[in-house]
Coordinates of C-alpha atoms in Angstrom, one line a residue:
M1479 CA -12.5 6.7 31.3
I1480 CA -9.8 7.4 28.7
R1481 CA -7.1 4.7 28.3
N1482 CA -4.4 3.8 25.8
V1483 CA -4.7 0.3 24.3
T1484 CA -2.7 -1.7 21.8
G1485 CA -3.6 -4.4 19.2
D1486 CA -5.9 -4.4 16.2
L1487 CA -8.4 -1.5 16.4
L1488 CA -10.8 -3.2 14.0
R1489 CA -11.1 -6.2 16.4
Q1490 CA -12.1 -4.1 19.4
D1491 CA -15.2 -5.1 21.2
A1492 CA -16.6 -1.6 21.3
D1493 CA -19.8 0.3 20.5
A1494 CA -18.1 2.5 17.9
L1495 CA -14.9 2.3 15.9
V1496 CA -13.4 5.5 14.5
N1497 CA -11.9 5.6 11.0
T1498 CA -9.8 8.5 9.6
V1499 CA -10.9 9.7 6.2
N1500 CA -10.6 12.5 3.6
T1501 CA -13.5 14.3 2.1
V1502 CA -13.1 13.1 -1.5
G1503 CA -14.1 9.5 -1.2
I1504 CA -10.7 7.8 -1.3
M1505 CA -9.6 5.0 1.2
G1506 CA -6.3 4.1 -0.5
K1507 CA -4.0 3.0 2.3
G1508 CA -3.5 2.8 6.1
I1509 CA -6.3 2.4 8.6
A1510 CA -8.8 3.7 6.1
L1511 CA -8.0 0.9 3.7
Q1512 CA -8.4 -1.6 6.5
F1513 CA -11.8 -0.3 7.2
K1514 CA -12.8 -0.3 3.5
R1515 CA -11.8 -4.0 3.3
A1516 CA -13.6 -4.9 6.6
W1517 CA -16.8 -3.1 5.8
P1518 CA -17.2 -2.7 2.0
Q1519 CA -20.8 -1.4 2.4
M1520 CA -19.6 1.4 4.7
F1521 CA -17.1 2.5 2.0
E1522 CA -19.9 2.6 -0.6
D1523 CA -22.0 4.8 1.8
Y1524 CA -19.0 7.0 2.5
V1525 CA -18.3 7.5 -1.2
A1526 CA -21.9 8.4 -1.9
A1527 CA -21.9 10.9 1.0
C1528 CA -18.7 12.5 -0.4
E1529 CA -20.3 12.9 -3.8
R1530 CA -23.3 14.6 -2.2
G1531 CA -20.8 17.0 -0.3
E1532 CA -21.9 15.6 3.1
V1533 CA -18.4 14.6 4.3
Q1534 CA -16.8 17.7 5.6
L1535 CA -14.0 18.6 8.0
G1536 CA -15.3 19.0 11.5
S1537 CA -18.3 16.7 11.0
M1538 CA -18.6 13.0 11.6
H1539 CA -19.9 10.6 9.0
V1540 CA -21.7 7.8 10.9
W1541 CA -22.5 4.5 9.4
T1542 CA -24.5 1.7 11.1
P1543 CA -23.6 -1.9 10.1
D1544 CA -26.4 -4.3 9.2
A1545 CA -24.7 -7.1 11.1
L1546 CA -25.1 -7.6 14.8
P1547 CA -22.8 -5.5 16.9
P1548 CA -20.1 -4.9 17.9
P1549 CA -19.6 -2.4 16.5
R1550 CA -22.9 -0.5 16.5
Y1551 CA -21.4 2.3 14.6
I1552 CA -18.5 3.1 12.3
I1553 CA -17.6 6.8 12.6
N1554 CA -15.6 8.3 9.7
F1555 CA -13.6 11.2 11.1
P1556 CA -12.4 13.6 8.4
T1557 CA -8.8 14.5 9.2
K1558 CA -7.9 16.1 5.9
Q1559 CA -9.6 17.6 2.8
H1560 CA -7.8 15.7 0.1
W1561 CA -6.0 12.4 0.4
R1562 CA -2.8 14.1 -0.7
S1563 CA -3.1 16.8 1.9
R1564 CA -1.5 17.0 5.3
S1565 CA -3.8 17.1 8.3
R1566 CA -4.2 20.2 10.4
L1567 CA -4.5 20.4 14.1
S1568 CA -7.3 22.9 13.8
D1569 CA -9.4 20.3 11.8
I1570 CA -8.6 17.6 14.4
E1571 CA -9.8 20.0 17.1
T1572 CA -13.1 20.8 15.4
G1573 CA -13.6 17.2 14.6
L1574 CA -13.2 16.1 18.2
Q1575 CA -15.8 18.6 19.3
D1576 CA -18.3 17.0 16.9
L1577 CA -17.1 13.5 17.9
A1578 CA -17.9 14.3 21.5
R1579 CA -21.4 15.5 20.5
T1580 CA -21.9 12.3 18.5
I1581 CA -20.8 10.1 21.4
A1582 CA -23.4 11.8 23.6
D1583 CA -26.2 11.9 21.1
L1584 CA -25.9 8.2 20.2
N1585 CA -25.3 7.1 23.8
I1586 CA -22.0 5.4 22.8
T1587 CA -20.7 3.4 25.8
S1588 CA -17.3 2.5 24.3
I1589 CA -15.3 3.8 21.4
A1590 CA -11.9 3.0 19.9
L1591 CA -10.0 5.6 17.9
P1592 CA -6.7 5.7 16.0
P1593 CA -4.0 8.4 16.2
L1594 CA -6.0 11.1 14.4
G1595 CA -4.1 12.8 11.6
C1596 CA -0.8 11.1 12.5
G1597 CA 0.9 8.7 10.1
N1598 CA -0.1 9.7 6.6
G1599 CA -1.6 12.9 7.9
G1600 CA 1.8 14.0 9.2
L1601 CA 0.8 15.3 12.6
D1602 CA 2.8 14.8 15.8
W1603 CA 1.1 12.4 18.3
A1604 CA 2.4 14.6 21.1
D1605 CA 0.2 17.4 19.8
V1606 CA -2.9 15.2 19.0
E1607 CA -3.1 13.1 22.2
P1608 CA -3.7 16.1 24.5
L1609 CA -6.6 17.3 22.3
I1610 CA -8.3 13.9 22.5
H1611 CA -8.1 14.0 26.3
S1612 CA -9.3 17.6 26.4
Y1613 CA -12.4 17.2 24.1
L1614 CA -13.4 13.6 25.0
G1615 CA -12.7 14.0 28.7
P1616 CA -16.2 15.5 29.4
V1617 CA -17.9 12.3 27.9
A1618 CA -15.4 9.8 29.4
H1619 CA -17.4 9.4 32.6
K1620 CA -20.0 7.5 30.6
T1621 CA -17.9 6.3 27.8
D1622 CA -14.9 3.9 27.7
V1623 CA -12.6 5.8 25.3
R1624 CA -9.8 3.6 23.9
I1625 CA -6.9 5.4 22.2
F1626 CA -4.5 3.7 19.9
A1627 CA -1.1 5.5 19.7
P1628 CA 0.9 5.2 16.5
A1629 CA 2.3 1.7 16.5
G1630 CA 2.1 0.4 12.9
A1631 CA -0.4 -1.7 11.2
P1632 CA -1.3 -5.3 12.2
E1633 CA 0.5 -8.1 10.3
P1634 CA -0.9 -8.4 6.8
Q1635 CA -2.3 -11.9 7.3
K1636 CA -4.2 -10.8 10.4
M1637 CA -6.1 -7.9 8.7
V1638 CA -9.8 -8.3 8.2
N1639 CA -10.9 -8.4 4.6
R1640 CA -14.6 -8.8 3.7
E1641 CA -14.4 -7.4 0.2
K1642 CA -15.3 -9.6 -2.8
P1643 CA -12.2 -11.0 -4.5
P1644 CA -11.4 -9.0 -7.7
P1645 CA -11.6 -11.0 -10.9
L1646 CA -8.4 -12.5 -12.1
N1647 CA -7.8 -10.5 -15.2
S1648 CA -4.8 -11.0 -17.4
T1649 CA -2.7 -8.4 -15.6
R1650 CA -3.4 -9.8 -12.1
S1651 CA -2.9 -13.4 -13.3
A1652 CA 0.4 -12.6 -15.0
M1653 CA 1.7 -10.8 -11.9
L1654 CA 0.7 -13.8 -9.7
A1655 CA 2.4 -16.2 -12.0
L1656 CA 5.5 -13.9 -12.1
I1657 CA 5.7 -13.8 -8.3
H1658 CA 5.1 -17.6 -8.0
A1659 CA 7.9 -18.2 -10.6
Y1660 CA 10.3 -15.9 -8.8
V1661 CA 9.7 -17.8 -5.5
Q1662 CA 10.6 -21.1 -7.2
F1663 CA 13.6 -19.4 -8.9
T1664 CA 15.0 -17.9 -5.7
F1665 CA 13.4 -20.0 -3.0
G1666 CA 12.0 -17.0 -1.3
P1667 CA 9.1 -14.5 -1.7
P1668 CA 10.0 -11.1 -3.3
S1669 CA 10.0 -7.7 -1.6
L1670 CA 7.9 -4.8 -2.8
I1671 CA 11.0 -3.5 -4.6
E1672 CA 11.6 -6.8 -6.3
V1673 CA 7.9 -7.1 -7.4
Q1674 CA 8.0 -3.6 -9.0
K1675 CA 11.2 -4.5 -11.0
L1676 CA 9.9 -7.9 -12.0
A1677 CA 6.8 -6.3 -13.4
Y1678 CA 9.0 -3.7 -15.2
F1679 CA 11.0 -6.4 -16.9
L1680 CA 7.9 -8.5 -17.7
Q1681 CA 6.3 -5.6 -19.5
L1682 CA 9.5 -5.0 -21.4
S1683 CA 9.4 -8.7 -22.5
G1684 CA 6.2 -8.0 -24.3
E1685 CA 3.5 -8.8 -21.7
D1686 CA 0.7 -6.2 -21.8
L1687 CA 0.4 -5.2 -18.2
N1688 CA -0.9 -1.7 -19.1
M1689 CA 1.4 -0.1 -16.6
E1690 CA 3.2 3.3 -16.9
F1691 CA 6.6 3.1 -15.2
R1692 CA 8.3 6.3 -14.0
P1693 CA 11.7 6.9 -12.4
H1694 CA 11.2 6.7 -8.6
I1695 CA 13.2 6.4 -5.4
Y1696 CA 13.9 2.7 -5.9
G1697 CA 14.0 2.7 -9.7
P1698 CA 11.3 2.3 -12.3
Y1699 CA 7.9 2.3 -10.5
A1700 CA 4.3 1.9 -11.6
D1701 CA 1.5 3.1 -9.2
A1702 CA -0.9 0.9 -11.1
L1703 CA 1.0 -2.1 -9.8
R1704 CA 0.6 -0.8 -6.2
R1705 CA -3.1 -0.6 -6.8
A1706 CA -3.2 -4.1 -8.3
L1707 CA -1.3 -5.5 -5.2
S1708 CA -3.7 -3.7 -2.9
A1709 CA -6.7 -5.2 -4.7
M1710 CA -5.3 -8.8 -4.5
E1711 CA -4.2 -8.6 -0.9
G1712 CA -6.0 -11.1 1.3
H1713 CA -7.5 -12.8 -1.7
Y1714 CA -4.6 -14.0 -3.8
I1715 CA -1.6 -12.6 -2.0
T1716 CA -0.4 -11.6 1.4
G1717 CA 2.3 -9.2 2.5
F1718 CA 1.1 -5.9 1.0
G1719 CA -1.2 -5.2 4.0
D1720 CA -2.7 -1.8 4.0
G1721 CA 0.2 -0.2 2.1
S1722 CA 1.3 1.9 5.0
A1723 CA 4.6 0.1 5.8
R1724 CA 7.9 1.7 4.8
V1725 CA 9.3 0.0 1.8
A1726 CA 12.3 -1.2 3.8
D1727 CA 10.1 -2.6 6.5
A1728 CA 7.4 -4.1 4.3
A1729 CA 6.7 -7.8 4.4
P1730 CA 7.5 -9.9 1.4
I1731 CA 4.8 -10.6 -1.1
E1732 CA 3.5 -14.2 -1.2
V1733 CA 1.0 -15.9 -3.3
L1734 CA -1.6 -17.6 -1.1
P1735 CA -1.6 -21.4 -1.3
E1736 CA -5.3 -21.5 -2.4
A1737 CA -4.4 -19.2 -5.3
V1738 CA -1.5 -21.3 -6.6
S1739 CA -3.8 -23.7 -8.5
Q1740 CA -5.4 -20.8 -10.3
V1741 CA -2.0 -19.4 -11.2
E1742 CA -0.9 -22.8 -12.6
S1743 CA -4.2 -23.1 -14.6
Y1744 CA -3.6 -19.6 -16.1
I1745 CA -0.1 -20.4 -17.1
A1746 CA -1.1 -23.7 -18.7
E1747 CA -3.7 -21.8 -20.8
H1748 CA -1.3 -18.9 -21.7
P1749 CA 2.0 -20.4 -22.9
E1750 CA 3.1 -17.1 -24.3
T1751 CA 2.9 -15.5 -20.8
A1752 CA 4.8 -18.5 -19.4
A1753 CA 7.5 -18.0 -22.0
R1754 CA 7.9 -14.3 -21.2
I1755 CA 8.1 -15.1 -17.4
A1756 CA 10.8 -17.7 -18.1
S1757 CA 12.6 -15.1 -20.2
V1758 CA 12.6 -12.6 -17.4
M1759 CA 14.0 -15.2 -15.0
D1760 CA 16.8 -15.8 -17.5
E1761 CA 17.5 -12.1 -17.9
I1762 CA 17.7 -11.3 -14.2
A1763 CA 19.9 -14.2 -13.3
G1764 CA 22.7 -13.0 -11.0
F1765 CA 20.6 -10.1 -9.8
E1766 CA 18.0 -11.9 -7.7
S1767 CA 17.6 -9.6 -4.7
A1768 CA 16.1 -6.2 -3.9
Y1769 CA 19.5 -4.6 -4.4
G1770 CA 20.3 -6.5 -7.5
L1771 CA 16.9 -5.9 -9.3
E1772 CA 16.9 -2.2 -8.3
L1773 CA 20.4 -1.9 -9.7
L1774 CA 19.6 -3.7 -12.9
A1775 CA 16.3 -1.9 -13.5
S1776 CA 17.8 1.5 -12.8
V1777 CA 20.8 1.0 -15.1
H1778 CA 18.4 -0.3 -17.7
W1779 CA 16.3 2.8 -17.4
V1780 CA 19.1 5.2 -17.9
M1781 CA 20.5 3.2 -20.8
T1782 CA 17.1 3.3 -22.6
H1783 CA 16.4 7.0 -21.8
D1784 CA 19.9 8.4 -22.5
A1785 CA 21.6 7.4 -25.7
E1786 CA 25.0 8.3 -24.3
A1787 CA 24.5 6.1 -21.2
R1788 CA 23.7 3.2 -23.5
S1789 CA 27.0 3.5 -25.4
S1790 CA 29.2 4.8 -22.6
L1791 CA 29.8 3.2 -19.2
E1792 CA 31.0 6.5 -17.8
A1793 CA 27.8 8.2 -18.9
A1794 CA 25.8 5.4 -17.3
H1795 CA 27.7 5.9 -14.0
T1796 CA 26.9 9.6 -14.2
A1797 CA 23.2 9.1 -15.0
V1798 CA 22.8 6.7 -12.0
R1799 CA 24.6 9.1 -9.7
R1800 CA 22.4 12.0 -10.8
W1801 CA 19.2 9.9 -10.2
S1802 CA 19.5 10.5 -6.5
Q1803 CA 21.9 10.8 -3.6
R1804 CA 20.7 7.4 -2.4
K1805 CA 21.6 5.7 -5.6
S1806 CA 24.9 7.5 -5.8
T1807 CA 25.8 6.2 -2.4
L1808 CA 24.2 2.8 -2.7
F1809 CA 25.5 1.5 -6.1
T1810 CA 29.2 1.0 -6.4
P1811 CA 30.9 1.7 -9.7
S1812 CA 31.8 -2.0 -10.1
H1813 CA 28.2 -3.0 -9.6
V1814 CA 26.9 -0.4 -12.1
E1815 CA 29.5 -1.7 -14.6
R1816 CA 28.4 -5.3 -14.0
A1817 CA 24.7 -4.4 -14.7
W1818 CA 25.7 -2.3 -17.7
R1819 CA 27.7 -5.1 -19.3
S1820 CA 25.1 -7.7 -18.4
L1821 CA 22.4 -5.6 -20.1
H1822 CA 24.5 -5.4 -23.3
E1823 CA 25.0 -9.1 -23.3
R1824 CA 21.3 -10.0 -22.7
R1825 CA 18.1 -9.3 -24.6
L1826 CA 16.7 -6.6 -22.3
L1827 CA 18.1 -3.7 -24.2
Q1828 CA 16.5 -4.9 -27.4
A1829 CA 13.1 -4.7 -25.7
I1830 CA 12.9 -1.0 -26.2

């Protein structure tokens, strides 16, 4: 039988669970990241197979957990060549042919699979679902095929994570302390936008976060910070999830209660970091929101990368408008002026 189900795919009581992967050994976000966290040994086996050239489009990579089932098998289904690539229907089709053979060969009695190639892969579910029915229909008389349509990821705090906690190096510790301080400062956890801008200002204050910030949709952005948040998720923070949520829909980032004591110990042992965090809180006063911090960081960026924007309010207006249509529409002239004048009055401009 083939049926549509909802819920958390990784918690399905099924013989086999299907994960969508690329062929280059990266599980950086979405359902693949969820699988990586839930079965770290599977990820190691998958990476080794990729390095040997064994993970190819149209061919299933099957891993057998050491723990008692369910599941008996994790089936990595390659839906794209490179993680940056878009998925192609032809690759889904050839993959489904091999998946059907795998189900029959392994005598799989139940299997749960995600929306293959949709989401990060960019395919339309209306095109993919009929292929699943077409190619898995012949084995469905012996196998309970459970299909998960696109529906978003589970809540971050409900995601399975069996990875070892990463060590709390100076960058991670400073970021946890920064987030914790911001919560106390504003009485609420920061959004992803706020965390990026807080890190931007903390690095400007002199803290060595070793992050390269670039102009992005929501202002200065460092991909290294995204990776740091992903590594800490479920161990020290919650809210980042599997990184698949749209920025506007993402949960706020919270330091887990059991990590707070570690943060406080780090701050007690590193007064220079504590002083820089306190300085950042002073500098962003009056801009404590996703809108406010994006505004302040974006205006700061143009003022420090355009000499004319630093000395001329009108030039700063122009630079912000040129950044993107979104910023041109979002930020009013009076708000840009407020940020520009605040930056001249505070120490942030002297940090460059």
